Amino acid sequence: MSTDPNNPVVDIEGRSLRLSNLDKVLYPEAGFTKGEVIDFYAAMAPVLLPHVRDRPLTLKRFPDGVEATSFFEKNVARHAPDWVRTVRIDTPGSSRGAEYADFALVQDLPTLVWTANLASLELHVPQWTVGPRGGVREPDLLVFDLDPGQPATIVECCRVAELLREALADDGFEAYPKTSGSKGMQLYSPIRTNDSGHPREYARRLAQRLENDHPDLVVSRMTKKLREGKVLIDWSQNNPQKTTVAPYSLRARPHPTVSIPLAWNEVAHCSNQVDLTFTAADAKDRVASHGDLFEPLLGGERPLLRADTGNHG
């Protein structure tokens, strides 16, 4: 084992891994170091891992901290340890022109610590999983990304989340909210579907319907000039090629904020954005007291989302 306390070689569940630059400050405003990032993810592993397992990971790396240049990484084949499970996924339309990428699957604690050691502060995953041989399955989650346009905040997002919850319930779906860890929030529903295009089309119809019913609060189109003071319901996150920040992921904000599952009474009572801002320290305390509020997304019967779901015309 290494004797250098800043670059130790550690044994994690039988896997050997060299950690590096543990005292490097990645969140300058908070003085939060890379070692603290690794400690945070290790502490969150029991609740985080079930939500990323079998989901190809897109890493968002900040090697010099949140105030410096970052980059997304999908293809980890050239530097991943041989014990990190990877899966080859087609990447049509890749900005690098690659036909495929070898994505990491964060199946266990050693792999999670490996990603944290890469200064991958944010973990982004799709709404679908892969099978034991790497086959891509149909989506099992429906997601709505709620993004406030200034001067709107997460407070307005909470009002839209409640409207979405009611609309989803009318169609037979249970909704579970979480903060994005940044400005907005996301809503998830466990589903099953026979076509990867159905969730996106359903989400689009639902977002447009709420925009029609609540034009002063909701917008379903990305156009910036339409979004001032309103909440964008980003239904496009259901595109199988897109990813969403994982539950319990850190975010690259000035302080180490976290994407945290919420209870609906917290959504209902939110009157200020600080009500729903959680740091890494808050997240540890919260999990200790609340457990995993997203556990219902992990199993059980899932309602079928069909091509005609939500057609109320």
PDB file of C-alpha atoms in Angstrom:
ATOM      1  CA  MET A   1       0.000   0.000   0.000  1.00  0.00           C
ATOM      2  CA  SER A   2       1.161   3.552  -0.797  1.00  0.00           C
ATOM      3  CA  THR A   3       2.441   5.680   2.087  1.00  0.00           C
ATOM      4  CA  ASP A   4       1.701   8.980   0.302  1.00  0.00           C
ATOM      5  CA  PRO A   5      -1.435  10.255   2.092  1.00  0.00           C
ATOM      6  CA  ASN A   6      -2.410  12.450  -0.863  1.00  0.00           C
ATOM      7  CA  ASN A   7      -2.074   9.670  -3.469  1.00  0.00           C
ATOM      8  CA  PRO A   8      -2.811   6.429  -1.594  1.00  0.00           C
ATOM      9  CA  VAL A   9      -3.411   2.997  -3.024  1.00  0.00           C
ATOM     10  CA  VAL A  10      -6.553   1.664  -1.394  1.00  0.00           C
ATOM     11  CA  ASP A  11      -8.359  -1.668  -1.326  1.00  0.00           C
ATOM     12  CA  ILE A  12     -12.113  -1.354  -1.909  1.00  0.00           C
ATOM     13  CA  GLU A  13     -14.052  -4.602  -1.709  1.00  0.00           C
ATOM     14  CA  GLY A  14     -11.039  -6.475  -3.038  1.00  0.00           C
ATOM     15  CA  ARG A  15     -10.277  -3.993  -5.838  1.00  0.00           C
ATOM     16  CA  SER A  16      -7.019  -2.050  -5.790  1.00  0.00           C
ATOM     17  CA  LEU A  17      -7.229   1.603  -6.790  1.00  0.00           C
ATOM     18  CA  ARG A  18      -4.753   4.475  -6.627  1.00  0.00           C
ATOM     19  CA  LEU A  19      -6.414   7.665  -5.516  1.00  0.00           C
ATOM     20  CA  SER A  20      -4.817  10.960  -6.494  1.00  0.00           C
ATOM     21  CA  ASN A  21      -4.638  14.575  -5.342  1.00  0.00           C
ATOM     22  CA  LEU A  22      -7.003  14.092  -2.427  1.00  0.00           C
ATOM     23  CA  ASP A  23      -6.279  17.557  -1.040  1.00  0.00           C
ATOM     24  CA  LYS A  24      -7.036  19.326  -4.331  1.00  0.00           C
ATOM     25  CA  VAL A  25      -9.841  21.841  -3.838  1.00  0.00           C
ATOM     26  CA  LEU A  26     -12.606  21.236  -6.399  1.00  0.00           C
ATOM     27  CA  TYR A  27     -15.154  23.682  -4.930  1.00  0.00           C
ATOM     28  CA  PRO A  28     -13.061  26.789  -4.135  1.00  0.00           C
ATOM     29  CA  GLU A  29     -15.897  28.814  -2.615  1.00  0.00           C
ATOM     30  CA  ALA A  30     -16.599  26.032  -0.132  1.00  0.00           C
ATOM     31  CA  GLY A  31     -13.053  24.669   0.235  1.00  0.00           C
ATOM     32  CA  PHE A  32     -14.441  21.224  -0.658  1.00  0.00           C
ATOM     33  CA  THR A  33     -11.679  18.846  -1.739  1.00  0.00           C
ATOM     34  CA  LYS A  34     -11.443  15.859  -4.023  1.00  0.00           C
ATOM     35  CA  GLY A  35     -11.013  13.662  -0.973  1.00  0.00           C
ATOM     36  CA  GLU A  36     -14.308  14.982   0.368  1.00  0.00           C
ATOM     37  CA  VAL A  37     -15.970  14.274  -2.996  1.00  0.00           C
ATOM     38  CA  ILE A  38     -14.797  10.667  -2.796  1.00  0.00           C
ATOM     39  CA  ASP A  39     -15.940  10.382   0.827  1.00  0.00           C
ATOM     40  CA  PHE A  40     -19.346  11.776  -0.125  1.00  0.00           C
ATOM     41  CA  TYR A  41     -19.907   9.262  -2.920  1.00  0.00           C
ATOM     42  CA  ALA A  42     -18.716   6.392  -0.734  1.00  0.00           C
ATOM     43  CA  ALA A  43     -21.215   7.446   1.939  1.00  0.00           C
ATOM     44  CA  MET A  44     -24.053   7.755  -0.629  1.00  0.00           C
ATOM     45  CA  ALA A  45     -23.295   4.414  -2.290  1.00  0.00           C
ATOM     46  CA  PRO A  46     -26.039   2.378  -0.540  1.00  0.00           C
ATOM     47  CA  VAL A  47     -28.786   4.667  -1.870  1.00  0.00           C
ATOM     48  CA  LEU A  48     -27.100   5.881  -5.070  1.00  0.00           C
ATOM     49  CA  LEU A  49     -25.896   2.628  -6.634  1.00  0.00           C
ATOM     50  CA  PRO A  50     -29.347   1.044  -7.160  1.00  0.00           C
ATOM     51  CA  HIS A  51     -30.366   4.077  -9.271  1.00  0.00           C
ATOM     52  CA  VAL A  52     -27.364   3.961 -11.620  1.00  0.00           C
ATOM     53  CA  ARG A  53     -26.801   0.190 -11.806  1.00  0.00           C
ATOM     54  CA  ASP A  54     -27.083  -1.153 -15.391  1.00  0.00           C
ATOM     55  CA  ARG A  55     -27.416   2.411 -16.751  1.00  0.00           C
ATOM     56  CA  PRO A  56     -24.540   3.491 -19.042  1.00  0.00           C
ATOM     57  CA  LEU A  57     -22.814   6.395 -17.330  1.00  0.00           C
ATOM     58  CA  THR A  58     -21.878   9.729 -18.842  1.00  0.00           C
ATOM     59  CA  LEU A  59     -19.231  11.313 -16.647  1.00  0.00           C
ATOM     60  CA  LYS A  60     -18.961  15.082 -16.275  1.00  0.00           C
ATOM     61  CA  ARG A  61     -15.385  15.681 -15.194  1.00  0.00           C
ATOM     62  CA  PHE A  62     -13.936  18.764 -13.503  1.00  0.00           C
ATOM     63  CA  PRO A  63     -10.230  17.928 -13.103  1.00  0.00           C
ATOM     64  CA  ASP A  64      -9.380  21.472 -11.950  1.00  0.00           C
ATOM     65  CA  GLY A  65     -12.579  22.176 -10.053  1.00  0.00           C
ATOM     66  CA  VAL A  66     -15.961  23.755 -10.708  1.00  0.00           C
ATOM     67  CA  GLU A  67     -14.550  27.130 -11.725  1.00  0.00           C
ATOM     68  CA  ALA A  68     -12.353  25.630 -14.478  1.00  0.00           C
ATOM     69  CA  THR A  69     -12.976  23.790 -17.741  1.00  0.00           C
ATOM     70  CA  SER A  70     -15.078  20.631 -17.625  1.00  0.00           C
ATOM     71  CA  PHE A  71     -15.832  17.918 -20.152  1.00  0.00           C
ATOM     72  CA  PHE A  72     -18.262  15.064 -20.681  1.00  0.00           C
ATOM     73  CA  GLU A  73     -16.820  11.587 -21.112  1.00  0.00           C
ATOM     74  CA  LYS A  74     -18.660   8.551 -22.397  1.00  0.00           C
ATOM     75  CA  ASN A  75     -15.959   6.309 -23.848  1.00  0.00           C
ATOM     76  CA  VAL A  76     -13.809   5.041 -20.959  1.00  0.00           C
ATOM     77  CA  ALA A  77     -12.277   1.978 -22.648  1.00  0.00           C
ATOM     78  CA  ARG A  78      -8.742   3.348 -22.846  1.00  0.00           C
ATOM     79  CA  HIS A  79      -8.319   4.093 -19.125  1.00  0.00           C
ATOM     80  CA  ALA A  80     -10.853   2.076 -17.110  1.00  0.00           C
ATOM     81  CA  PRO A  81      -9.469  -0.667 -14.844  1.00  0.00           C
ATOM     82  CA  ASP A  82     -10.224  -4.151 -16.130  1.00  0.00           C
ATOM     83  CA  TRP A  83     -12.679  -4.690 -13.264  1.00  0.00           C
ATOM     84  CA  VAL A  84     -14.936  -1.825 -14.394  1.00  0.00           C
ATOM     85  CA  ARG A  85     -17.770  -3.293 -16.441  1.00  0.00           C
ATOM     86  CA  THR A  86     -18.238  -1.473 -19.732  1.00  0.00           C
ATOM     87  CA  VAL A  87     -20.908  -1.777 -22.384  1.00  0.00           C
ATOM     88  CA  ARG A  88     -20.637  -0.808 -26.043  1.00  0.00           C
ATOM     89  CA  ILE A  89     -23.483   1.469 -27.108  1.00  0.00           C
ATOM     90  CA  ASP A  90     -24.123   2.927 -30.561  1.00  0.00           C
ATOM     91  CA  THR A  91     -23.733   6.725 -30.584  1.00  0.00           C
ATOM     92  CA  PRO A  92     -25.344   7.995 -33.792  1.00  0.00           C
ATOM     93  CA  GLY A  93     -24.887  11.712 -34.264  1.00  0.00           C
ATOM     94  CA  SER A  94     -21.877  11.801 -31.941  1.00  0.00           C
ATOM     95  CA  SER A  95     -20.107  15.183 -31.919  1.00  0.00           C
ATOM     96  CA  ARG A  96     -16.835  13.259 -32.274  1.00  0.00           C
ATOM     97  CA  GLY A  97     -18.103  11.235 -35.193  1.00  0.00           C
ATOM     98  CA  ALA A  98     -17.776   7.951 -33.309  1.00  0.00           C
ATOM     99  CA  GLU A  99     -20.166   5.140 -34.197  1.00  0.00           C
ATOM    100  CA  TYR A 100     -20.101   3.735 -30.661  1.00  0.00           C
ATOM    101  CA  ALA A 101     -18.660   4.288 -27.200  1.00  0.00           C
ATOM    102  CA  ASP A 102     -17.688   1.958 -24.379  1.00  0.00           C
ATOM    103  CA  PHE A 103     -19.647   3.310 -21.413  1.00  0.00           C
ATOM    104  CA  ALA A 104     -18.916   2.460 -17.797  1.00  0.00           C
ATOM    105  CA  LEU A 105     -21.583   0.761 -15.721  1.00  0.00           C
ATOM    106  CA  VAL A 106     -21.414   1.813 -12.069  1.00  0.00           C
ATOM    107  CA  GLN A 107     -22.369  -1.514 -10.566  1.00  0.00           C
ATOM    108  CA  ASP A 108     -20.500  -1.347  -7.257  1.00  0.00           C
ATOM    109  CA  LEU A 109     -18.617   0.786  -4.743  1.00  0.00           C
ATOM    110  CA  PRO A 110     -15.147   0.370  -6.340  1.00  0.00           C
ATOM    111  CA  THR A 111     -16.458   1.679  -9.673  1.00  0.00           C
ATOM    112  CA  LEU A 112     -18.223   4.586  -7.963  1.00  0.00           C
ATOM    113  CA  VAL A 113     -15.007   5.562  -6.159  1.00  0.00           C
ATOM    114  CA  TRP A 114     -13.097   5.237  -9.444  1.00  0.00           C
ATOM    115  CA  THR A 115     -15.453   7.743 -11.099  1.00  0.00           C
ATOM    116  CA  ALA A 116     -15.116  10.141  -8.160  1.00  0.00           C
ATOM    117  CA  ASN A 117     -11.316   9.853  -8.361  1.00  0.00           C
ATOM    118  CA  LEU A 118     -11.609  11.046 -11.990  1.00  0.00           C
ATOM    119  CA  ALA A 119     -13.203  14.237 -10.593  1.00  0.00           C
ATOM    120  CA  SER A 120     -16.464  13.217 -12.229  1.00  0.00           C
ATOM    121  CA  LEU A 121     -18.474  15.437  -9.945  1.00  0.00           C
ATOM    122  CA  GLU A 122     -21.721  14.804 -11.821  1.00  0.00           C
ATOM    123  CA  LEU A 123     -23.185  11.424 -12.806  1.00  0.00           C
ATOM    124  CA  HIS A 124     -25.618  11.395 -15.739  1.00  0.00           C
ATOM    125  CA  VAL A 125     -27.635   8.326 -16.773  1.00  0.00           C
ATOM    126  CA  PRO A 126     -30.401   7.466 -19.278  1.00  0.00           C
ATOM    127  CA  GLN A 127     -33.951   6.324 -18.504  1.00  0.00           C
ATOM    128  CA  TRP A 128     -33.160   2.768 -19.681  1.00  0.00           C
ATOM    129  CA  THR A 129     -30.915  -0.086 -18.612  1.00  0.00           C
ATOM    130  CA  VAL A 130     -28.842  -2.763 -20.308  1.00  0.00           C
ATOM    131  CA  GLY A 131     -29.147  -6.498 -19.812  1.00  0.00           C
ATOM    132  CA  PRO A 132     -26.481  -8.987 -18.680  1.00  0.00           C
ATOM    133  CA  ARG A 133     -25.036  -9.198 -22.205  1.00  0.00           C
ATOM    134  CA  GLY A 134     -25.252  -5.481 -22.877  1.00  0.00           C
ATOM    135  CA  GLY A 135     -28.529  -5.441 -24.782  1.00  0.00           C
ATOM    136  CA  VAL A 136     -30.380  -2.120 -24.565  1.00  0.00           C
ATOM    137  CA  ARG A 137     -33.767  -2.448 -22.881  1.00  0.00           C
ATOM    138  CA  GLU A 138     -36.822  -0.268 -23.370  1.00  0.00           C
ATOM    139  CA  PRO A 139     -37.127   2.708 -20.975  1.00  0.00           C
ATOM    140  CA  ASP A 140     -38.358   1.932 -17.473  1.00  0.00           C
ATOM    141  CA  LEU A 141     -38.552   5.555 -16.302  1.00  0.00           C
ATOM    142  CA  LEU A 142     -40.425   8.608 -17.519  1.00  0.00           C
ATOM    143  CA  VAL A 143     -38.786  11.935 -16.617  1.00  0.00           C
ATOM    144  CA  PHE A 144     -39.790  15.596 -16.722  1.00  0.00           C
ATOM    145  CA  ASP A 145     -37.026  18.154 -16.245  1.00  0.00           C
ATOM    146  CA  LEU A 146     -38.409  21.413 -14.809  1.00  0.00           C
ATOM    147  CA  ASP A 147     -36.197  24.397 -15.582  1.00  0.00           C
ATOM    148  CA  PRO A 148     -37.162  27.864 -14.273  1.00  0.00           C
ATOM    149  CA  GLY A 149     -36.625  30.946 -16.427  1.00  0.00           C
ATOM    150  CA  GLN A 150     -35.631  33.958 -14.355  1.00  0.00           C
ATOM    151  CA  PRO A 151     -37.051  35.410 -12.221  1.00  0.00           C
ATOM    152  CA  ALA A 152     -38.844  32.097 -11.617  1.00  0.00           C
ATOM    153  CA  THR A 153     -37.116  29.695  -9.195  1.00  0.00           C
ATOM    154  CA  ILE A 154     -37.628  26.215  -7.839  1.00  0.00           C
ATOM    155  CA  VAL A 155     -40.697  27.608  -6.037  1.00  0.00           C
ATOM    156  CA  GLU A 156     -42.502  27.897  -9.392  1.00  0.00           C
ATOM    157  CA  CYS A 157     -41.118  24.488 -10.355  1.00  0.00           C
ATOM    158  CA  CYS A 158     -42.885  23.047  -7.312  1.00  0.00           C
ATOM    159  CA  ARG A 159     -46.215  24.451  -8.484  1.00  0.00           C
ATOM    160  CA  VAL A 160     -45.682  22.900 -11.934  1.00  0.00           C
ATOM    161  CA  ALA A 161     -44.602  19.618 -10.333  1.00  0.00           C
ATOM    162  CA  GLU A 162     -47.918  19.456  -8.478  1.00  0.00           C
ATOM    163  CA  LEU A 163     -49.817  20.007 -11.736  1.00  0.00           C
ATOM    164  CA  LEU A 164     -47.781  17.289 -13.424  1.00  0.00           C
ATOM    165  CA  ARG A 165     -48.352  14.906 -10.527  1.00  0.00           C
ATOM    166  CA  GLU A 166     -52.102  15.324 -10.873  1.00  0.00           C
ATOM    167  CA  ALA A 167     -52.025  14.862 -14.661  1.00  0.00           C
ATOM    168  CA  LEU A 168     -49.841  11.774 -14.384  1.00  0.00           C
ATOM    169  CA  ALA A 169     -52.130  10.277 -11.740  1.00  0.00           C
ATOM    170  CA  ASP A 170     -55.074  10.741 -14.114  1.00  0.00           C
ATOM    171  CA  ASP A 171     -53.199   8.528 -16.585  1.00  0.00           C
ATOM    172  CA  GLY A 172     -52.294   5.922 -13.967  1.00  0.00           C
ATOM    173  CA  PHE A 173     -48.717   6.960 -13.166  1.00  0.00           C
ATOM    174  CA  GLU A 174     -47.176   7.736  -9.780  1.00  0.00           C
ATOM    175  CA  ALA A 175     -44.760  10.685  -9.707  1.00  0.00           C
ATOM    176  CA  TYR A 176     -41.647  11.107  -7.568  1.00  0.00           C
ATOM    177  CA  PRO A 177     -39.866  14.495  -7.313  1.00  0.00           C
ATOM    178  CA  LYS A 178     -36.233  15.414  -6.753  1.00  0.00           C
ATOM    179  CA  THR A 179     -34.215  18.579  -6.859  1.00  0.00           C
ATOM    180  CA  SER A 180     -31.807  18.934  -9.765  1.00  0.00           C
ATOM    181  CA  GLY A 181     -29.183  20.191  -7.334  1.00  0.00           C
ATOM    182  CA  SER A 182     -28.979  23.269  -9.544  1.00  0.00           C
ATOM    183  CA  LYS A 183     -31.871  25.652 -10.292  1.00  0.00           C
ATOM    184  CA  GLY A 184     -34.775  23.313 -10.960  1.00  0.00           C
ATOM    185  CA  MET A 185     -36.123  19.846 -10.307  1.00  0.00           C
ATOM    186  CA  GLN A 186     -37.134  16.605 -11.977  1.00  0.00           C
ATOM    187  CA  LEU A 187     -40.172  14.375 -11.775  1.00  0.00           C
ATOM    188  CA  TYR A 188     -39.906  10.616 -12.391  1.00  0.00           C
ATOM    189  CA  SER A 189     -42.508   7.916 -12.938  1.00  0.00           C
ATOM    190  CA  PRO A 190     -41.792   4.183 -13.148  1.00  0.00           C
ATOM    191  CA  ILE A 191     -43.183   2.802 -16.414  1.00  0.00           C
ATOM    192  CA  ARG A 192     -42.911  -0.039 -18.882  1.00  0.00           C
ATOM    193  CA  THR A 193     -43.238   0.408 -22.608  1.00  0.00           C
ATOM    194  CA  ASN A 194     -42.898  -1.569 -25.820  1.00  0.00           C
ATOM    195  CA  ASP A 195     -41.438   1.314 -27.816  1.00  0.00           C
ATOM    196  CA  SER A 196     -38.678   3.726 -26.766  1.00  0.00           C
ATOM    197  CA  GLY A 197     -40.438   6.557 -28.602  1.00  0.00           C
ATOM    198  CA  HIS A 198     -43.669   6.356 -26.611  1.00  0.00           C
ATOM    199  CA  PRO A 199     -42.410   8.024 -23.391  1.00  0.00           C
ATOM    200  CA  ARG A 200     -41.059  11.020 -25.308  1.00  0.00           C
ATOM    201  CA  GLU A 201     -44.285  11.496 -27.270  1.00  0.00           C
ATOM    202  CA  TYR A 202     -46.441  11.123 -24.180  1.00  0.00           C
ATOM    203  CA  ALA A 203     -44.262  13.584 -22.241  1.00  0.00           C
ATOM    204  CA  ARG A 204     -44.468  16.068 -25.127  1.00  0.00           C
ATOM    205  CA  ARG A 205     -48.266  15.866 -25.245  1.00  0.00           C
ATOM    206  CA  LEU A 206     -48.541  16.291 -21.497  1.00  0.00           C
ATOM    207  CA  ALA A 207     -46.173  19.285 -21.444  1.00  0.00           C
ATOM    208  CA  GLN A 208     -48.065  20.957 -24.270  1.00  0.00           C
ATOM    209  CA  ARG A 209     -51.380  20.370 -22.528  1.00  0.00           C
ATOM    210  CA  LEU A 210     -50.140  21.999 -19.327  1.00  0.00           C
ATOM    211  CA  GLU A 211     -48.727  24.890 -21.347  1.00  0.00           C
ATOM    212  CA  ASN A 212     -52.169  25.408 -22.921  1.00  0.00           C
ATOM    213  CA  ASP A 213     -53.927  25.183 -19.550  1.00  0.00           C
ATOM    214  CA  HIS A 214     -51.419  27.346 -17.613  1.00  0.00           C
ATOM    215  CA  PRO A 215     -49.820  29.729 -20.153  1.00  0.00           C
ATOM    216  CA  ASP A 216     -48.609  32.173 -17.477  1.00  0.00           C
ATOM    217  CA  LEU A 217     -46.654  29.464 -15.654  1.00  0.00           C
ATOM    218  CA  VAL A 218     -45.662  26.703 -18.095  1.00  0.00           C
ATOM    219  CA  VAL A 219     -43.755  26.583 -21.372  1.00  0.00           C
ATOM    220  CA  SER A 220     -42.992  23.405 -23.330  1.00  0.00           C
ATOM    221  CA  ARG A 221     -40.692  24.915 -25.968  1.00  0.00           C
ATOM    222  CA  MET A 222     -36.972  25.593 -25.504  1.00  0.00           C
ATOM    223  CA  THR A 223     -37.071  29.073 -27.108  1.00  0.00           C
ATOM    224  CA  LYS A 224     -35.365  31.405 -24.608  1.00  0.00           C
ATOM    225  CA  LYS A 225     -37.630  34.405 -25.184  1.00  0.00           C
ATOM    226  CA  LEU A 226     -40.679  32.343 -24.197  1.00  0.00           C
ATOM    227  CA  ARG A 227     -39.242  31.232 -20.875  1.00  0.00           C
ATOM    228  CA  GLU A 228     -38.907  34.408 -18.800  1.00  0.00           C
ATOM    229  CA  GLY A 229     -40.684  33.949 -15.465  1.00  0.00           C
ATOM    230  CA  LYS A 230     -42.024  30.543 -16.505  1.00  0.00           C
ATOM    231  CA  VAL A 231     -41.064  26.921 -15.997  1.00  0.00           C
ATOM    232  CA  LEU A 232     -39.908  24.896 -18.975  1.00  0.00           C
ATOM    233  CA  ILE A 233     -41.179  21.315 -18.885  1.00  0.00           C
ATOM    234  CA  ASP A 234     -38.337  19.666 -20.779  1.00  0.00           C
ATOM    235  CA  TRP A 235     -39.993  16.539 -22.143  1.00  0.00           C
ATOM    236  CA  SER A 236     -37.063  15.835 -24.507  1.00  0.00           C
ATOM    237  CA  GLN A 237     -35.105  14.195 -21.663  1.00  0.00           C
ATOM    238  CA  ASN A 238     -37.036  11.056 -22.649  1.00  0.00           C
ATOM    239  CA  ASN A 239     -35.071  10.838 -25.899  1.00  0.00           C
ATOM    240  CA  PRO A 240     -33.146   7.547 -25.460  1.00  0.00           C
ATOM    241  CA  GLN A 241     -29.920   9.325 -26.450  1.00  0.00           C
ATOM    242  CA  LYS A 242     -30.254  11.854 -23.603  1.00  0.00           C
ATOM    243  CA  THR A 243     -29.283  11.552 -19.969  1.00  0.00           C
ATOM    244  CA  THR A 244     -30.419  13.162 -16.707  1.00  0.00           C
ATOM    245  CA  VAL A 245     -28.425  13.820 -13.551  1.00  0.00           C
ATOM    246  CA  ALA A 246     -28.686  10.821 -11.244  1.00  0.00           C
ATOM    247  CA  PRO A 247     -30.305  10.890  -7.797  1.00  0.00           C
ATOM    248  CA  TYR A 248     -27.712  11.754  -5.131  1.00  0.00           C
ATOM    249  CA  SER A 249     -25.253  13.152  -7.674  1.00  0.00           C
ATOM    250  CA  LEU A 250     -23.243  16.215  -6.773  1.00  0.00           C
ATOM    251  CA  ARG A 251     -23.609  19.262  -9.016  1.00  0.00           C
ATOM    252  CA  ALA A 252     -20.908  21.615 -10.229  1.00  0.00           C
ATOM    253  CA  ARG A 253     -22.228  24.711  -8.477  1.00  0.00           C
ATOM    254  CA  PRO A 254     -20.210  27.115  -6.296  1.00  0.00           C
ATOM    255  CA  HIS A 255     -21.083  24.894  -3.309  1.00  0.00           C
ATOM    256  CA  PRO A 256     -21.330  21.073  -3.405  1.00  0.00           C
ATOM    257  CA  THR A 257     -25.094  20.830  -3.827  1.00  0.00           C
ATOM    258  CA  VAL A 258     -26.803  17.504  -4.451  1.00  0.00           C
ATOM    259  CA  SER A 259     -29.732  16.238  -6.527  1.00  0.00           C
ATOM    260  CA  ILE A 260     -32.011  15.009  -3.740  1.00  0.00           C
ATOM    261  CA  PRO A 261     -35.314  13.072  -3.757  1.00  0.00           C
ATOM    262  CA  LEU A 262     -38.150  14.945  -2.073  1.00  0.00           C
ATOM    263  CA  ALA A 263     -41.363  14.181  -0.233  1.00  0.00           C
ATOM    264  CA  TRP A 264     -44.488  15.717  -1.743  1.00  0.00           C
ATOM    265  CA  ASN A 265     -45.226  17.688   1.420  1.00  0.00           C
ATOM    266  CA  GLU A 266     -41.852  19.419   0.967  1.00  0.00           C
ATOM    267  CA  VAL A 267     -42.862  20.346  -2.573  1.00  0.00           C
ATOM    268  CA  ALA A 268     -46.203  21.679  -1.353  1.00  0.00           C
ATOM    269  CA  HIS A 269     -44.643  23.803   1.388  1.00  0.00           C
ATOM    270  CA  CYS A 270     -41.718  25.226  -0.592  1.00  0.00           C
ATOM    271  CA  SER A 271     -41.850  29.036  -0.463  1.00  0.00           C
ATOM    272  CA  ASN A 272     -38.175  29.884  -0.982  1.00  0.00           C
ATOM    273  CA  GLN A 273     -35.442  28.268  -3.045  1.00  0.00           C
ATOM    274  CA  VAL A 274     -33.297  27.750   0.066  1.00  0.00           C
ATOM    275  CA  ASP A 275     -36.009  25.380   1.349  1.00  0.00           C
ATOM    276  CA  LEU A 276     -34.951  22.829  -1.257  1.00  0.00           C
ATOM    277  CA  THR A 277     -31.196  23.422  -1.490  1.00  0.00           C
ATOM    278  CA  PHE A 278     -29.169  20.540  -0.083  1.00  0.00           C
ATOM    279  CA  THR A 279     -25.379  20.368   0.255  1.00  0.00           C
ATOM    280  CA  ALA A 280     -23.277  17.220   0.540  1.00  0.00           C
ATOM    281  CA  ALA A 281     -23.433  17.462   4.342  1.00  0.00           C
ATOM    282  CA  ASP A 282     -27.214  17.935   4.254  1.00  0.00           C
ATOM    283  CA  ALA A 283     -27.561  14.921   1.956  1.00  0.00           C
ATOM    284  CA  LYS A 284     -25.759  12.599   4.364  1.00  0.00           C
ATOM    285  CA  ASP A 285     -27.970  13.701   7.270  1.00  0.00           C
ATOM    286  CA  ARG A 286     -31.082  13.463   5.139  1.00  0.00           C
ATOM    287  CA  VAL A 287     -30.431   9.914   3.983  1.00  0.00           C
ATOM    288  CA  ALA A 288     -29.737   8.898   7.575  1.00  0.00           C
ATOM    289  CA  SER A 289     -33.155  10.246   8.642  1.00  0.00           C
ATOM    290  CA  HIS A 290     -35.321   9.744   5.528  1.00  0.00           C
ATOM    291  CA  GLY A 291     -33.733   6.751   3.777  1.00  0.00           C
ATOM    292  CA  ASP A 292     -34.148   6.599   0.009  1.00  0.00           C
ATOM    293  CA  LEU A 293     -37.338   8.388  -1.027  1.00  0.00           C
ATOM    294  CA  PHE A 294     -36.744   7.128  -4.591  1.00  0.00           C
ATOM    295  CA  GLU A 295     -36.826   3.478  -3.599  1.00  0.00           C
ATOM    296  CA  PRO A 296     -40.278   3.001  -5.237  1.00  0.00           C
ATOM    297  CA  LEU A 297     -38.611   3.602  -8.629  1.00  0.00           C
ATOM    298  CA  LEU A 298     -36.538   0.436  -8.258  1.00  0.00           C
ATOM    299  CA  GLY A 299     -39.048  -2.395  -8.409  1.00  0.00           C
ATOM    300  CA  GLY A 300     -42.617  -3.561  -8.342  1.00  0.00           C
ATOM    301  CA  GLU A 301     -45.304  -3.497 -10.994  1.00  0.00           C
ATOM    302  CA  ARG A 302     -44.883  -0.762 -13.597  1.00  0.00           C
ATOM    303  CA  PRO A 303     -47.871   0.603 -15.531  1.00  0.00           C
ATOM    304  CA  LEU A 304     -47.750   0.271 -19.308  1.00  0.00           C
ATOM    305  CA  LEU A 305     -47.216   3.450 -21.311  1.00  0.00           C
ATOM    306  CA  ARG A 306     -48.792   2.937 -24.744  1.00  0.00           C
ATOM    307  CA  ALA A 307     -48.815   4.988 -27.949  1.00  0.00           C
ATOM    308  CA  ASP A 308     -52.255   6.380 -27.093  1.00  0.00           C
ATOM    309  CA  THR A 309     -51.659   7.010 -23.372  1.00  0.00           C
ATOM    310  CA  GLY A 310     -52.744  10.519 -22.453  1.00  0.00           C
ATOM    311  CA  ASN A 311     -54.836  11.119 -25.552  1.00  0.00           C
ATOM    312  CA  HIS A 312     -57.754  13.009 -24.041  1.00  0.00           C
ATOM    313  CA  GLY A 313     -59.118  14.442 -27.244  1.00  0.00           C
TER     314      GLY A 313
END
